[in-house]
Short mmCIF file of C-alpha atoms and ligand atoms in Angstrom, two decimals:
data_model
loop_
_atom_site.label_atom_id
_atom_site.label_comp_id
_atom_site.label_asym_id
_atom_site.label_seq_id
_atom_site.Cartn_x
_atom_site.Cartn_y
_atom_site.Cartn_z
CA MET A 1 4.00 -36.68 18.56
CA SER A 2 4.86 -35.48 13.97
CA ARG A 3 9.22 -34.32 12.96
CA THR A 4 9.19 -31.42 12.21
CA GLU A 5 10.44 -31.58 8.83
CA PRO A 6 13.19 -30.03 6.87
CA ASN A 7 12.75 -26.51 5.23
CA ASP A 8 15.01 -23.76 3.60
CA THR A 9 13.46 -20.91 6.02
CA PHE A 10 14.79 -19.68 8.72
CA GLY A 11 13.45 -16.00 10.32
CA VAL A 12 14.91 -13.89 12.80
CA TYR A 13 13.20 -11.95 15.07
CA LEU A 14 14.61 -8.64 17.10
CA HIS A 15 12.29 -6.83 18.73
CA TRP A 16 12.79 -3.38 20.13
CA PRO A 17 9.88 -2.36 22.97
CA PHE A 18 9.95 1.54 22.95
CA CYS A 19 8.03 4.74 21.77
CA LEU A 20 8.12 8.29 22.20
CA SER A 21 4.34 7.88 22.86
CA LYS A 22 1.68 4.93 23.25
CA CYS A 23 -1.12 5.02 20.80
CA PRO A 24 -4.75 4.65 22.45
CA TYR A 25 -5.72 1.56 20.04
CA CYS A 26 -2.48 -0.43 20.56
CA ASP A 27 -1.52 -2.99 22.95
CA PHE A 28 1.94 -4.34 21.53
CA ASN A 29 5.28 -4.96 24.30
CA SER A 30 5.97 -1.45 23.81
CA HIS A 31 6.90 0.79 26.64
CA VAL A 32 7.75 4.80 26.90
CA ARG A 33 10.48 5.66 28.87
CA HIS A 34 11.71 9.02 29.50
CA ALA A 35 15.19 9.06 30.51
CA ALA A 36 17.31 7.55 27.55
CA ILE A 37 17.86 4.22 26.62
CA ASP A 38 21.47 2.73 27.34
CA GLU A 39 21.75 0.54 23.32
CA PRO A 40 25.29 -0.25 24.18
CA ARG A 41 23.68 -2.74 27.19
CA PHE A 42 20.71 -3.43 25.32
CA VAL A 43 23.07 -4.56 21.45
CA ARG A 44 24.92 -6.61 25.02
CA ALA A 45 21.72 -8.44 25.91
CA PHE A 46 20.78 -9.40 22.62
CA ALA A 47 23.88 -10.68 21.52
CA ALA A 48 24.02 -12.96 24.94
CA GLU A 49 20.61 -14.30 23.78
CA ILE A 50 21.80 -14.65 19.69
CA ALA A 51 24.18 -16.42 21.56
CA SER A 52 22.04 -18.51 23.22
CA THR A 53 19.40 -19.17 20.89
CA ALA A 54 21.84 -19.81 18.48
CA ALA A 55 23.55 -22.37 20.63
CA ARG A 56 19.24 -24.15 20.29
CA ALA A 57 19.40 -23.88 16.84
CA PRO A 58 22.74 -24.02 15.02
CA GLY A 59 23.42 -24.43 11.79
CA ARG A 60 20.71 -22.18 10.24
CA THR A 61 20.91 -20.08 7.52
CA VAL A 62 19.05 -17.10 7.62
CA SER A 63 17.18 -16.04 5.23
CA THR A 64 14.73 -13.14 6.84
CA ILE A 65 15.63 -10.33 9.59
CA PHE A 66 12.81 -7.68 10.98
CA PHE A 67 13.72 -5.24 13.68
CA GLY A 68 9.82 -5.06 15.37
CA GLY A 69 8.48 -2.66 17.72
CA GLY A 70 7.25 -0.60 19.22
CA THR A 71 9.75 1.50 17.62
CA PRO A 72 12.39 0.10 16.29
CA SER A 73 13.32 3.72 14.15
CA LEU A 74 14.18 5.29 17.61
CA MET A 75 17.54 2.82 17.69
CA GLN A 76 20.41 4.40 15.81
CA PRO A 77 21.51 2.88 13.06
CA SER A 78 24.98 1.95 14.51
CA THR A 79 22.91 -0.29 17.33
CA VAL A 80 20.69 -1.83 14.59
CA GLY A 81 24.62 -2.08 12.38
CA ALA A 82 25.90 -3.74 15.68
CA ILE A 83 22.93 -6.50 16.20
CA LEU A 84 23.22 -8.17 12.44
CA ASP A 85 26.29 -8.29 13.30
CA GLU A 86 25.64 -10.53 16.45
CA VAL A 87 23.59 -12.52 13.88
CA GLY A 88 25.60 -12.66 11.82
CA LYS A 89 28.52 -14.36 13.66
CA HIS A 90 26.17 -16.79 15.08
CA TRP A 91 24.44 -17.91 12.23
CA THR A 92 24.82 -17.38 8.29
CA VAL A 93 23.26 -15.25 6.89
CA ALA A 94 21.64 -16.08 3.18
CA PRO A 95 22.70 -13.60 -0.27
CA GLY A 96 20.18 -11.50 -0.35
CA ALA A 97 18.44 -12.72 2.81
CA GLU A 98 15.43 -9.66 3.58
CA VAL A 99 16.11 -7.55 5.77
CA THR A 100 13.52 -4.83 7.55
CA LEU A 101 12.32 -2.86 9.68
CA GLU A 102 9.53 -1.16 11.76
CA ALA A 103 9.85 2.81 11.20
CA ASN A 104 7.94 5.28 12.32
CA PRO A 105 6.89 8.54 9.36
CA THR A 106 8.43 11.08 11.81
CA SER A 107 10.98 13.72 9.97
CA VAL A 108 13.30 12.34 12.53
CA GLU A 109 13.12 9.21 12.43
CA ALA A 110 13.31 10.25 8.00
CA THR A 111 16.82 11.76 9.04
CA ARG A 112 17.82 7.97 10.23
CA PHE A 113 17.05 5.04 7.16
CA ALA A 114 20.49 5.96 4.98
CA GLY A 115 22.40 5.28 8.33
CA TYR A 116 19.83 2.03 8.09
CA ARG A 117 20.15 1.44 4.44
CA ALA A 118 23.98 1.13 5.82
CA ALA A 119 23.94 -1.47 8.53
CA GLY A 120 22.56 -3.83 6.32
CA VAL A 121 18.70 -2.62 6.49
CA ASN A 122 17.07 -3.02 2.94
CA ARG A 123 13.50 -3.19 3.13
CA VAL A 124 11.26 -0.50 6.00
CA SER A 125 7.90 -0.94 6.90
CA LEU A 126 6.41 2.42 7.99
CA GLY A 127 3.95 3.30 10.56
CA VAL A 128 1.89 5.78 8.14
CA GLN A 129 -1.79 4.30 10.16
CA SER A 130 -4.26 7.81 7.96
CA LEU A 131 -3.60 10.09 5.51
CA ASP A 132 -6.31 13.06 7.34
CA ASP A 133 -4.79 14.37 10.12
CA GLY A 134 -8.44 14.23 12.01
CA SER A 135 -7.97 10.78 12.29
CA LEU A 136 -4.50 10.27 12.58
CA LYS A 137 -4.91 12.84 15.43
CA ALA A 138 -8.01 10.77 16.78
CA LEU A 139 -5.08 8.35 16.75
CA GLY A 140 -3.09 9.39 18.76
CA ARG A 141 -0.05 9.78 16.17
CA LEU A 142 2.38 12.66 16.48
CA HIS A 143 2.91 13.10 12.60
CA SER A 144 0.85 14.78 10.47
CA ALA A 145 -0.39 13.00 7.08
CA ARG A 146 2.13 15.71 5.24
CA GLU A 147 5.50 14.48 7.18
CA ALA A 148 4.07 10.64 6.43
CA LEU A 149 4.40 10.82 3.31
CA ASP A 150 7.81 13.49 3.20
CA ALA A 151 8.96 9.76 5.34
CA VAL A 152 7.55 7.43 2.84
CA ALA A 153 9.41 9.58 -0.05
CA ILE A 154 12.69 9.67 2.57
CA ALA A 155 12.11 6.08 2.84
CA ARG A 156 11.69 5.87 -1.75
CA THR A 157 15.59 6.57 -1.69
CA ALA A 158 16.89 4.71 0.98
CA PHE A 159 15.79 1.46 -0.31
CA ASP A 160 14.75 -0.88 -3.05
CA ARG A 161 11.53 -2.09 -0.94
CA TYR A 162 9.30 -0.37 1.17
CA SER A 163 5.88 -0.71 2.63
CA PHE A 164 3.28 0.64 4.75
CA ASP A 165 0.93 0.45 7.56
CA LEU A 166 -2.78 1.83 7.63
CA ILE A 167 -5.64 1.56 9.34
CA TYR A 168 -9.44 1.69 8.52
CA ALA A 169 -12.10 0.29 9.47
CA ARG A 170 -12.38 3.44 12.07
CA PRO A 171 -14.87 5.65 13.85
CA GLU A 172 -17.30 6.88 10.71
CA GLN A 173 -15.35 6.52 8.37
CA THR A 174 -17.26 5.90 5.16
CA PRO A 175 -16.43 3.86 1.76
CA ALA A 176 -16.21 7.14 -0.44
CA GLN A 177 -13.29 8.28 2.52
CA TRP A 178 -11.94 4.98 3.13
CA ALA A 179 -11.54 4.97 -0.85
CA ALA A 180 -10.28 7.70 -1.91
CA GLU A 181 -7.42 7.77 0.67
CA LEU A 182 -6.91 4.12 0.17
CA ARG A 183 -6.62 5.97 -4.06
CA LEU A 184 -4.10 7.84 -2.23
CA ALA A 185 -1.45 5.67 -0.17
CA ILE A 186 -2.17 3.22 -3.53
CA ALA A 187 -0.43 6.67 -5.83
CA GLU A 188 2.51 6.60 -2.81
CA ALA A 189 2.53 2.95 -2.30
CA ALA A 190 5.33 0.52 -4.58
CA GLU A 191 5.00 -2.86 -4.10
CA HIS A 192 3.07 -3.86 -0.87
CA LEU A 193 0.56 -1.95 2.11
CA SER A 194 -0.57 -3.46 5.87
CA LEU A 195 -4.72 -1.96 5.56
CA TYR A 196 -5.66 -3.19 9.09
CA GLN A 197 -8.96 -2.83 10.20
CA LEU A 198 -9.23 -0.73 13.38
CA THR A 199 -9.09 -3.56 16.50
CA ILE A 200 -10.04 -2.72 19.62
CA GLU A 201 -8.12 -4.41 21.68
CA PRO A 202 -8.27 -5.36 25.78
CA GLU A 203 -6.92 -2.81 28.28
CA THR A 204 -6.37 0.11 25.98
CA PRO A 205 -7.79 3.28 26.33
CA PHE A 206 -9.57 3.01 22.98
CA HIS A 207 -11.09 -0.61 24.69
CA THR A 208 -12.37 2.66 27.47
CA LEU A 209 -13.82 5.29 25.76
CA HIS A 210 -15.15 2.26 22.99
CA ALA A 211 -17.31 0.01 25.81
CA THR A 212 -17.98 3.58 27.45
CA GLY A 213 -20.15 4.74 23.89
CA LYS A 214 -17.59 7.13 23.93
CA LEU A 215 -15.38 6.10 20.34
CA VAL A 216 -17.85 3.88 17.80
CA THR A 217 -16.28 1.37 15.47
CA PRO A 218 -18.48 0.60 11.90
CA ASP A 219 -20.96 -2.53 12.83
CA ASP A 220 -20.19 -5.52 11.06
CA GLU A 221 -22.13 -4.00 7.90
CA MET A 222 -20.59 -0.67 7.62
CA ALA A 223 -17.39 -2.28 8.45
CA ARG A 224 -17.90 -5.50 5.67
CA ALA A 225 -17.89 -2.68 2.52
CA LEU A 226 -15.36 -0.63 4.46
CA TYR A 227 -13.77 -4.12 4.05
CA ASP A 228 -14.62 -5.30 0.18
CA THR A 229 -13.91 -1.41 -1.23
CA THR A 230 -10.30 -2.37 0.10
CA GLN A 231 -10.16 -6.09 -1.88
CA GLU A 232 -11.80 -3.56 -5.13
CA ILE A 233 -9.49 -1.42 -5.46
CA CYS A 234 -6.29 -3.11 -4.45
CA ASP A 235 -7.31 -5.85 -6.44
CA ARG A 236 -7.74 -3.10 -8.91
CA ALA A 237 -4.18 -1.48 -8.40
CA GLY A 238 -2.02 -5.06 -9.17
CA LEU A 239 -2.08 -5.55 -5.21
CA PRO A 240 -4.22 -7.97 -4.17
CA ALA A 241 -4.66 -9.70 -0.64
CA TYR A 242 -1.49 -12.62 -0.31
CA GLU A 243 -2.76 -11.84 3.85
CA ILE A 244 -6.10 -11.06 4.95
CA SER A 245 -4.18 -8.08 5.15
CA ASN A 246 -1.72 -7.49 3.12
CA HIS A 247 -1.50 -6.75 -0.40
CA ALA A 248 1.24 -6.79 -2.81
CA ARG A 249 2.76 -7.50 -6.01
CA PRO A 250 3.19 -10.60 -7.05
CA GLY A 251 6.14 -11.23 -5.48
CA ALA A 252 6.90 -8.40 -3.96
CA GLU A 253 5.45 -10.26 0.07
CA CYS A 254 6.83 -9.14 3.21
CA ARG A 255 9.48 -12.75 3.47
CA HIS A 256 9.70 -12.37 7.25
CA ASN A 257 5.74 -12.59 7.05
CA LEU A 258 5.57 -15.24 5.16
CA ILE A 259 7.67 -17.60 7.26
CA TYR A 260 4.91 -17.22 9.81
CA TRP A 261 1.74 -18.05 8.37
CA ARG A 262 3.33 -20.77 6.41
CA ALA A 263 3.88 -22.16 9.96
CA HIS A 264 7.85 -22.26 9.28
CA GLU A 265 11.04 -20.98 11.38
CA TYR A 266 11.86 -17.96 13.14
CA ALA A 267 13.99 -17.19 16.77
CA GLY A 268 12.47 -14.35 18.13
CA ILE A 269 15.04 -12.26 20.53
CA GLY A 270 14.46 -9.00 22.58
CA PRO A 271 12.06 -7.85 25.48
CA GLY A 272 8.24 -9.90 24.11
CA ALA A 273 9.91 -11.08 21.47
CA HIS A 274 8.26 -14.72 20.16
CA GLY A 275 9.61 -17.81 18.77
CA ARG A 276 8.93 -20.84 17.42
CA LEU A 277 12.53 -23.32 16.76
CA ASP A 278 12.89 -27.04 15.88
CA VAL A 279 14.89 -28.18 18.42
CA ASP A 280 16.07 -31.38 18.03
CA GLY A 281 13.61 -32.60 15.50
CA TYR A 282 10.59 -31.08 18.17
CA ARG A 283 8.49 -27.64 17.47
CA ARG A 284 9.00 -24.87 20.28
CA ALA A 285 7.21 -21.67 21.03
CA ILE A 286 9.30 -20.02 22.66
CA ALA A 287 8.59 -16.81 24.48
CA THR A 288 10.28 -13.82 26.31
CA GLU A 289 9.81 -11.35 28.85
CA LYS A 290 8.17 -8.84 28.08
CA ARG A 291 9.28 -6.13 30.34
CA PRO A 292 12.32 -4.68 28.79
CA GLU A 293 14.10 -3.79 32.58
CA SER A 294 13.43 -7.11 33.61
CA TRP A 295 14.15 -8.78 30.25
CA LEU A 296 17.63 -7.21 30.48
CA MET A 297 18.41 -8.38 33.65
CA ARG A 298 17.91 -11.61 33.36
CA VAL A 299 19.55 -11.28 30.35
CA GLU A 300 22.66 -10.05 32.04
CA SER A 301 22.29 -13.79 34.49
CA LEU A 302 20.93 -15.94 32.40
CA GLY A 303 21.81 -15.41 29.10
CA HIS A 304 18.81 -15.42 27.37
CA GLY A 305 15.25 -13.42 28.80
CA VAL A 306 13.15 -16.83 27.84
CA VAL A 307 9.93 -17.14 30.38
CA THR A 308 7.63 -20.17 27.70
CA ASP A 309 9.71 -23.28 26.69
CA GLU A 310 6.93 -25.35 25.42
CA LEU A 311 7.04 -28.30 22.91
CA LEU A 312 3.81 -28.42 20.12
CA SER A 313 1.57 -30.97 21.07
CA THR A 314 0.74 -32.64 17.78
CA GLU A 315 -2.68 -31.06 18.09
CA GLU A 316 -1.36 -27.76 18.44
CA ARG A 317 1.28 -27.82 15.87
CA ALA A 318 -1.35 -28.65 13.10
CA ASP A 319 -3.97 -26.09 14.96
CA GLU A 320 -1.33 -23.36 14.32
CA PHE A 321 -0.90 -24.57 10.73
CA LEU A 322 -4.64 -23.85 9.98
CA LEU A 323 -5.08 -20.25 12.04
CA MET A 324 -1.51 -19.63 10.30
CA GLY A 325 -1.90 -20.69 7.02
CA LEU A 326 -5.44 -20.33 5.66
CA ARG A 327 -4.80 -16.23 6.38
CA LEU A 328 -2.98 -16.62 3.30
CA ALA A 329 -4.06 -16.10 -0.30
CA GLU A 330 -2.10 -19.11 -1.70
CA GLY A 331 -4.63 -21.16 1.33
CA ILE A 332 -2.57 -24.49 3.05
CA ASP A 333 -1.21 -27.87 1.39
CA PRO A 334 -3.12 -30.55 2.65
CA ALA A 335 -0.77 -33.13 2.43
CA ARG A 336 1.85 -31.45 5.04
CA TYR A 337 -1.24 -30.97 7.47
CA THR A 338 -1.60 -34.99 7.26
CA ARG A 339 1.76 -35.01 8.62
CA VAL A 340 2.28 -32.51 11.04
CA ALA A 341 -1.14 -33.95 12.45
CA GLY A 342 -1.05 -37.40 12.25
CA LYS A 343 -4.32 -36.92 10.66
CA PRO A 344 -5.91 -35.64 7.58
CA LEU A 345 -9.05 -32.45 7.46
CA ASP A 346 -11.67 -34.23 8.12
CA PRO A 347 -13.76 -34.48 4.11
CA ALA A 348 -16.62 -34.32 5.28
CA ARG A 349 -15.94 -30.83 6.21
CA ILE A 350 -14.38 -29.76 3.32
CA LYS A 351 -17.31 -30.86 1.33
CA GLU A 352 -19.18 -28.63 3.40
CA LEU A 353 -17.72 -25.33 3.34
CA ALA A 354 -17.20 -25.99 0.10
CA ALA A 355 -20.77 -26.41 -0.69
CA HIS A 356 -20.72 -22.94 0.66
CA GLY A 357 -18.64 -21.15 -0.96
CA LEU A 358 -16.07 -20.79 1.42
CA ILE A 359 -13.52 -22.62 1.35
CA GLU A 360 -11.69 -24.33 -2.32
CA SER A 361 -8.93 -26.01 -3.53
CA ASP A 362 -6.63 -23.83 -6.02
CA GLY A 363 -6.57 -27.02 -8.71
CA LYS A 364 -3.25 -28.05 -8.00
CA GLY A 365 -3.63 -29.57 -4.38
CA CYS A 366 -4.29 -26.69 -2.35
CA LEU A 367 -6.56 -25.89 -0.53
CA ARG A 368 -8.22 -22.02 -0.20
CA VAL A 369 -10.44 -19.70 1.71
CA THR A 370 -12.64 -17.93 -0.89
CA LYS A 371 -13.19 -14.32 -1.15
CA ALA A 372 -16.87 -14.76 0.77
CA GLY A 373 -14.96 -16.38 3.31
CA PHE A 374 -12.28 -14.37 3.79
CA PRO A 375 -14.88 -11.62 5.82
CA VAL A 376 -15.46 -14.54 8.59
CA LEU A 377 -11.93 -16.61 8.35
CA ASP A 378 -12.17 -16.80 12.10
CA ALA A 379 -15.44 -19.36 11.62
CA VAL A 380 -13.81 -21.25 8.48
CA VAL A 381 -10.57 -21.64 10.90
CA ALA A 382 -12.52 -23.18 13.65
CA ASP A 383 -15.04 -24.99 12.06
CA LEU A 384 -11.96 -27.11 9.99
CA ALA A 385 -9.80 -27.79 13.09
CA ALA A 386 -12.19 -28.59 15.26
C1 LIG B 401 3.81 -3.11 15.94
S1 LIG B 401 3.09 -1.42 15.25
C2 LIG B 401 4.62 -0.65 14.67
C3 LIG B 401 4.59 0.54 13.78
C4 LIG B 401 5.12 1.47 14.48
N1 LIG B 401 5.41 2.15 16.56
C5 LIG B 401 4.05 2.59 14.35
O1 LIG B 401 2.56 2.93 15.00
O2 LIG B 401 4.11 3.30 13.32
C6 LIG B 401 2.87 -2.34 13.77
C7 LIG B 401 1.29 -2.22 13.30
O3 LIG B 401 0.15 -2.49 13.95
C8 LIG B 401 -0.94 -2.03 13.16
N2 LIG B 401 -1.83 -1.48 15.18
C9 LIG B 401 -1.42 -1.75 16.67
N3 LIG B 401 -2.24 -1.55 17.13
C10 LIG B 401 -3.26 -2.10 16.46
C11 LIG B 401 -4.78 -2.13 15.84
N4 LIG B 401 -5.37 -1.89 17.51
N5 LIG B 401 -6.10 -2.19 14.78
C12 LIG B 401 -5.53 -2.36 13.69
N6 LIG B 401 -3.90 -2.10 14.27
C13 LIG B 401 -3.14 -1.85 15.08
C14 LIG B 401 -0.83 -0.26 12.78
O4 LIG B 401 -1.21 -0.29 11.87
C15 LIG B 401 1.27 -0.41 13.62
O5 LIG B 401 1.10 0.19 12.59
S1 LIG B 402 1.56 1.93 16.69
FE1 LIG B 402 3.65 1.57 17.72
S2 LIG B 402 3.83 4.15 17.87
FE2 LIG B 402 2.31 3.33 18.30
S3 LIG B 402 2.30 2.47 20.33
FE3 LIG B 402 1.96 1.10 18.89
S4 LIG B 402 4.59 0.66 18.75
FE4 LIG B 402 3.93 2.05 19.70
#
């Protein structure tokens, strides 16, 4: 089995598993609770899990921290501050570390932005989803487009860095409508946008509606036209895709997410969090209990909520490296692949995919998916990994 290589990045992901309501398209680990959440109890549990994780991965310098959800902007700023203090007690936090918090763009949550800034957050990622009120309603969102744009304006004053998410390829959406919405979004965006095609996830209300024909999503041809519109407009606006769904001005990429896509090391803390830790030189895949109350009880009795802790085989690591790395416009370093996989990529497959215009060399030794290859990325990865 190949050993992991030293790297100077280390990310900490912290999962806040609660939302005010469940959006009908979403299959993230998020739960609605009608009673108040006991935040001090969660802080104690986060502290315990940070301590137990740091004991397994000691001495790291944290380069990025990411509060994801669920809806982390439901947390009190003091809760966020207390959790950040715990990270700093167990690891060294690099000067200039990127500290992101995902926020829903409602007026109530925006009132907490200054508090998050004071607690140490320096970047927010807002789930705007759409700038069209009818679409927001259809997506089950609790905010209007106006409220979302007001939250973006507050984020702009509170943070040097912010991003927002939009979902496209929505039912009945045309390229012309999407182009107008995207241009409006770009006018409000500073340096980063996440643009996701609507995915119908199993076991969601949208899945049932879709299966019974009550929700009709764009066919492949329309989805492709919407994707092409996205790339064209963002490229022209100086926000090219650096990852299949993420656009940024050069240098403004989300450094935390780059850790995942570049297959570096990160800790996952909180209910349903995933981590990749290098323990004694070998990569481990770690996941915690998903249900918030069960996670709490587990942490309170065992000191951690881990339910999966597996050594990744060479093959699993190599597949993950390809799957994550080829999502990036920069592509992958084939020499690093060889070190991870213990064998090089198959030159015949590379030649064939390149002949079809789906992959290319960047001229500096990296292998990347072409613009024509991105819409069929899954097939390209499957072919290279086979
Ligand atoms: C975990 S959510 C967190 C953000 C925050 N809770 C919110 O909704 O505003 C992260 C993002 O994933 C995207 N997302 C979730 N489910 C999706 C789906 N089925 N299809 C496409 N995008 C999805 C949304 O854009 C969302 O903002
Ligand atoms: S999209 Fe965001 S707010 Fe909606 S259920 Fe998922 S995590 Fe919660």
